[in-house]
PDB file of C-alpha atoms in Angstrom:
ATOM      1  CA  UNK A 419     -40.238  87.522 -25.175  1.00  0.00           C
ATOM      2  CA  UNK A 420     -37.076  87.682 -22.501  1.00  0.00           C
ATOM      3  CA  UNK A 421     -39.704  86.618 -19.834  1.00  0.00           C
ATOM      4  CA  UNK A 422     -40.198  83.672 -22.139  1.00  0.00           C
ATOM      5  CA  UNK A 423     -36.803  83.070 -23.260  1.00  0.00           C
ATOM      6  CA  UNK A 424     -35.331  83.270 -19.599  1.00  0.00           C
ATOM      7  CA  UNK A 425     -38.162  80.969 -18.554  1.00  0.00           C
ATOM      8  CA  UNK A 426     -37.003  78.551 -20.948  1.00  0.00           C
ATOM      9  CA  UNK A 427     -33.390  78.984 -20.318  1.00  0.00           C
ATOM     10  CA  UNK A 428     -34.506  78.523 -16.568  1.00  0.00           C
ATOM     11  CA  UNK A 429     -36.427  75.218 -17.499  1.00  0.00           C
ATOM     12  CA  UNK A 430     -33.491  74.070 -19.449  1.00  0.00           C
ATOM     13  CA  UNK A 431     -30.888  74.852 -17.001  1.00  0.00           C
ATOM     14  CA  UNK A 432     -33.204  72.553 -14.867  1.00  0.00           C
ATOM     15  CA  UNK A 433     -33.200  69.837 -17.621  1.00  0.00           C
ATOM     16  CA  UNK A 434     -29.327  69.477 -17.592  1.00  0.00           C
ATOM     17  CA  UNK A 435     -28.875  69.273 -13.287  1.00  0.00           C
ATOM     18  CA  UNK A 436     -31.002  67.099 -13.341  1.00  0.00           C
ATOM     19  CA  UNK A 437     -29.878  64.972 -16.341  1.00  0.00           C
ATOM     20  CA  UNK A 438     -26.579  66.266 -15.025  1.00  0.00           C
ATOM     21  CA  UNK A 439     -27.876  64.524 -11.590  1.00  0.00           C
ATOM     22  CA  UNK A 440     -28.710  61.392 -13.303  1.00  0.00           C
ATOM     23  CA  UNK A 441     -25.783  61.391 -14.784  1.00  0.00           C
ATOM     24  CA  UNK A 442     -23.837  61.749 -11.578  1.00  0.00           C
ATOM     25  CA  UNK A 443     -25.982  58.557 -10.029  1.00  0.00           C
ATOM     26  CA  UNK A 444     -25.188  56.488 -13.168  1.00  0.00           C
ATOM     27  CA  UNK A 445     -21.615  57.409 -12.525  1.00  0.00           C
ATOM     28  CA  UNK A 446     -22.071  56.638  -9.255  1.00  0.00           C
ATOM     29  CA  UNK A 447     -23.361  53.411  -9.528  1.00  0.00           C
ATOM     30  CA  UNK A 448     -21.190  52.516 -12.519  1.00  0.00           C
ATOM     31  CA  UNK A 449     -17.930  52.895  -9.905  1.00  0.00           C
ATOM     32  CA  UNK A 450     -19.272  51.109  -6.919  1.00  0.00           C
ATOM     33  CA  UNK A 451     -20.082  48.232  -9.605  1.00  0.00           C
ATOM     34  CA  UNK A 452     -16.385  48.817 -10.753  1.00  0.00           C
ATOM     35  CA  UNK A 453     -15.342  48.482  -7.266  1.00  0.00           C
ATOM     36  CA  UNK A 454     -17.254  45.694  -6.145  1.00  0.00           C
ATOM     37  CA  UNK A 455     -16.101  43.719  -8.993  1.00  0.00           C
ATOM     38  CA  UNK A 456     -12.355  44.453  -8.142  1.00  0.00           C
ATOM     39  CA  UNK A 457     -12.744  43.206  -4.388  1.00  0.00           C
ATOM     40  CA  UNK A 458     -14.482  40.135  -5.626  1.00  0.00           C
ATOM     41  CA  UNK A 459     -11.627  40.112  -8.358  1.00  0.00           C
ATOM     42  CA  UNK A 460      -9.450  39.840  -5.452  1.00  0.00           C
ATOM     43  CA  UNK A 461     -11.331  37.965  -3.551  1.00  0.00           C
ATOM     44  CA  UNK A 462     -11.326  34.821  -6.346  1.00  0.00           C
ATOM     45  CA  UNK A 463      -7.626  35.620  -7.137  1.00  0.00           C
ATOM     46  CA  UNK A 464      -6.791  34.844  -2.851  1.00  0.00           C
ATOM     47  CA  UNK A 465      -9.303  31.933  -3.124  1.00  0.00           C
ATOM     48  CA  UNK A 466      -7.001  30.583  -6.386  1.00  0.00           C
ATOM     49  CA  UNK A 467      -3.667  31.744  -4.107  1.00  0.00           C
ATOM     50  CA  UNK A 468      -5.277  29.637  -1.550  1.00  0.00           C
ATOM     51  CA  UNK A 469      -6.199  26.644  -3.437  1.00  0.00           C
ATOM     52  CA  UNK A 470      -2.726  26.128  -5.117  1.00  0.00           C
ATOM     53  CA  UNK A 471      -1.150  26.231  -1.996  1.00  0.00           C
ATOM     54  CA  UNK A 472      -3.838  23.402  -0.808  1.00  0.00           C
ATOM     55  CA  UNK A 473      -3.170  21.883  -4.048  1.00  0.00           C
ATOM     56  CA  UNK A 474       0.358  21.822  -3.125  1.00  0.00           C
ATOM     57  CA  UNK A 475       0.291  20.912   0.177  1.00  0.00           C
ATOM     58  CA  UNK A 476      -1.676  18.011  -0.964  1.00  0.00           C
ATOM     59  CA  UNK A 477       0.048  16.924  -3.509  1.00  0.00           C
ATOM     60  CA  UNK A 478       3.264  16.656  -1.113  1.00  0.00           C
ATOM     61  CA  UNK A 479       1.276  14.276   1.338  1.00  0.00           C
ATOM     62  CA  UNK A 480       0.828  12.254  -1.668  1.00  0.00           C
ATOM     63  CA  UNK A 481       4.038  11.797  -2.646  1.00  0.00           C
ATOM     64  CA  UNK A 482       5.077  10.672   0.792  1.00  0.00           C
ATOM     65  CA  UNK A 483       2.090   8.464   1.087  1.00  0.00           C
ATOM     66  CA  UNK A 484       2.906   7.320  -2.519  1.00  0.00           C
ATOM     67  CA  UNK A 485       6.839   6.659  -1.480  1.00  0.00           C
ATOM     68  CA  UNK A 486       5.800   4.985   1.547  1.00  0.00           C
ATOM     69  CA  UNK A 487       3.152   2.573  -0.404  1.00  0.00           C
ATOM     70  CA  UNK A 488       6.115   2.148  -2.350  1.00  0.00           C
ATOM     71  CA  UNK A 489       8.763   1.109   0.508  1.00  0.00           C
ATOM     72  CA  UNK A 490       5.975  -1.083   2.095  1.00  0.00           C
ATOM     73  CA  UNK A 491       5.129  -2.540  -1.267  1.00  0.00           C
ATOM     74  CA  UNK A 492       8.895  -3.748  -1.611  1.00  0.00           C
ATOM     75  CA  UNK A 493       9.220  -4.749   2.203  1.00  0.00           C
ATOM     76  CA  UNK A 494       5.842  -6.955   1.729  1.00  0.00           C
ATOM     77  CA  UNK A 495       7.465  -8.552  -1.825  1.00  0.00           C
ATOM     78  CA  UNK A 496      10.996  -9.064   0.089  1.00  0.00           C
ATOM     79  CA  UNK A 497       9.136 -11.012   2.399  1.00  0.00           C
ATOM     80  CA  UNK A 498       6.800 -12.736   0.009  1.00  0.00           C
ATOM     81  CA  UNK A 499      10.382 -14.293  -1.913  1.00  0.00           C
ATOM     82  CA  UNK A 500      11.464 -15.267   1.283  1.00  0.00           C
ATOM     83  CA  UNK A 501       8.393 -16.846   2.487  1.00  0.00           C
ATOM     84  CA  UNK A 502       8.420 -18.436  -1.084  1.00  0.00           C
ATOM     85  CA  UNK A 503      12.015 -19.659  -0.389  1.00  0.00           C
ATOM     86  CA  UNK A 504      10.915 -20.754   2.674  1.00  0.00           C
ATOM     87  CA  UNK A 505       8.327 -22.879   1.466  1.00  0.00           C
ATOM     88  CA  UNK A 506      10.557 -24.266  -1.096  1.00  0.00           C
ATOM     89  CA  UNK A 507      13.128 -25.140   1.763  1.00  0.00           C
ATOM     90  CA  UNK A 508      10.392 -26.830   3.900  1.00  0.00           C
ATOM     91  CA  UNK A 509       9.225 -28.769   0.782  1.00  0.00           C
ATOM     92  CA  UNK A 510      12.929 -29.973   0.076  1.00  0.00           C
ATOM     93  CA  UNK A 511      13.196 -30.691   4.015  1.00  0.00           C
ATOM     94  CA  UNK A 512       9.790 -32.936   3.779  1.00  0.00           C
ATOM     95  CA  UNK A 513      11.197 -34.864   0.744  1.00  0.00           C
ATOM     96  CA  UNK A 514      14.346 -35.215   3.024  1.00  0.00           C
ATOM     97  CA  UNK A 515      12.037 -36.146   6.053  1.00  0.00           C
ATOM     98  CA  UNK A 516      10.115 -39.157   3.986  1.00  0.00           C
ATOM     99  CA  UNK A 517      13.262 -40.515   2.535  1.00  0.00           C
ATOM    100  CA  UNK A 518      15.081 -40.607   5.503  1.00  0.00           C
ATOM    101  CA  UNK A 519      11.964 -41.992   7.252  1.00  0.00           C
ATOM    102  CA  UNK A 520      11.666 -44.517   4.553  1.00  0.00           C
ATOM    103  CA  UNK A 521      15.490 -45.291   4.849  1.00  0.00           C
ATOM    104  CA  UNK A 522      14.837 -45.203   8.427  1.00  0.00           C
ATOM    105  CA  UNK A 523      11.744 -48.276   8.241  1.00  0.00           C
ATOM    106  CA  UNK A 524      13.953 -50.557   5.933  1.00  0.00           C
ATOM    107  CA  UNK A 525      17.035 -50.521   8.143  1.00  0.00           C
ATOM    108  CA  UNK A 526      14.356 -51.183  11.287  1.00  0.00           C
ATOM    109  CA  UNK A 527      13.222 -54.427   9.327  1.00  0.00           C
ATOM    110  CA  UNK A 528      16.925 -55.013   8.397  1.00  0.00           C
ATOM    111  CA  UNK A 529      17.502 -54.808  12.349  1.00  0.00           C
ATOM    112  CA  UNK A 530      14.174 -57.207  13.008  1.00  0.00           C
ATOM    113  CA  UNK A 531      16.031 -59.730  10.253  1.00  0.00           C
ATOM    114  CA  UNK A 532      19.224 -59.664  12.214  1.00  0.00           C
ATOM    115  CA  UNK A 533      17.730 -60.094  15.182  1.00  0.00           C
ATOM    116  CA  UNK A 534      16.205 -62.936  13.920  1.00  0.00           C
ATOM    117  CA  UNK A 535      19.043 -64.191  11.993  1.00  0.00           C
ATOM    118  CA  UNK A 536      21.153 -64.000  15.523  1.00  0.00           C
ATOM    119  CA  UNK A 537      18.571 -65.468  17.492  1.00  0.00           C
ATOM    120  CA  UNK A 538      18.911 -68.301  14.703  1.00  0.00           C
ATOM    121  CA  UNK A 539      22.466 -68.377  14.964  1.00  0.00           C
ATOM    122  CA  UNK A 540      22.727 -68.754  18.789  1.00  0.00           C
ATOM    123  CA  UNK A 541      20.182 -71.353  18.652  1.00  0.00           C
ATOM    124  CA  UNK A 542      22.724 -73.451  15.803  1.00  0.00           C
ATOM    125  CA  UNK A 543      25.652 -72.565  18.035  1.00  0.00           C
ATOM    126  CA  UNK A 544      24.366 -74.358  21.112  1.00  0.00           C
ATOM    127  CA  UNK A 545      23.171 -77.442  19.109  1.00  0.00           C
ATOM    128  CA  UNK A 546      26.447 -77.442  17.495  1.00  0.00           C
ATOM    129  CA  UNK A 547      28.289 -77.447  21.254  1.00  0.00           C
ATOM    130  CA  UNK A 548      25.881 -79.723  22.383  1.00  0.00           C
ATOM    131  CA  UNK A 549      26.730 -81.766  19.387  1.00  0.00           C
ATOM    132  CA  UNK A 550      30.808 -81.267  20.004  1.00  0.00           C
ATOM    133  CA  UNK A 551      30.243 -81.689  23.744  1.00  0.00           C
ATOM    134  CA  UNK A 552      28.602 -85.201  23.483  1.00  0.00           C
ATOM    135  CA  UNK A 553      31.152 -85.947  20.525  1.00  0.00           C
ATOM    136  CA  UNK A 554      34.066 -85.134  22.971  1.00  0.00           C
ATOM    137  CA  UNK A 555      32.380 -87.312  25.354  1.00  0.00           C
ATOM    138  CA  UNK A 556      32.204 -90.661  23.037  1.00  0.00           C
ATOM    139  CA  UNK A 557      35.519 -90.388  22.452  1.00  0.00           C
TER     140      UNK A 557
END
């Protein structure tokens, strides 16, 4: 009966190392999981770190693109109310233009009509000292 009861205390001390054993490899395995998942833990937390600073970096760009959109918008508008007042200025200047070209036309005519009127004078002048010449000359 001790034969028998050491052979089964020998069969269960070989039960527990090796449940003891599969234990250990659970354990084992249980901490490399734990460990794997606190590199990638850190891992993802850099990639975040990494990302915000991107994020940042970007977002600064942006800001100067965005204030220089901005300058450029109100150098192009400047411009646009000067071209604008330009325009106006050149459409006063034409209205100027054809009213002094009209003005221009009716004192050319004018001119023609004097020309003609002086023409017509000179002609009554020397029939009129024709006409005082041959008077002075009867008498």
């Amino acid at each position: 009966a001790v034969e028998e009861l050491n052979s089964d205390n020998d069969s269960l001390k070989k039960a527990v190392k090796a449940l003891s054993a599969e234990k250990q490899n659970e354990h084992d395995h249980f901490v490399e999981e734990l460990k794997n998942a606190a590199d990638e833990k850190i891992n993802l937390e850099t990639l975040v770190s990494e990302m915000e600073i991107n994020l940042e970096e970007v977002n600064a760009k942006l800001s100067v693109i965005s204030s220089e959109l901005a300058q450029e918008l109100h150098e192009k508008e400047a411009a646009l109310t000067e071209n604008s007042c330009l325009v106006s200025r050149n459409d006063e200047v034409c209205v100027t233009l054809s009213q002094v070209t009209s003005e221009r036309d009716e004192a050319s005519k004018m001119l023609q009509e004097l020309e003609l009127s002086k023409i017509s004078l000179s002609g009554l002048i020397e029939d009129l000292e024709e006409k005082q010449s041959a008077t002075i000359l009867k008498n």
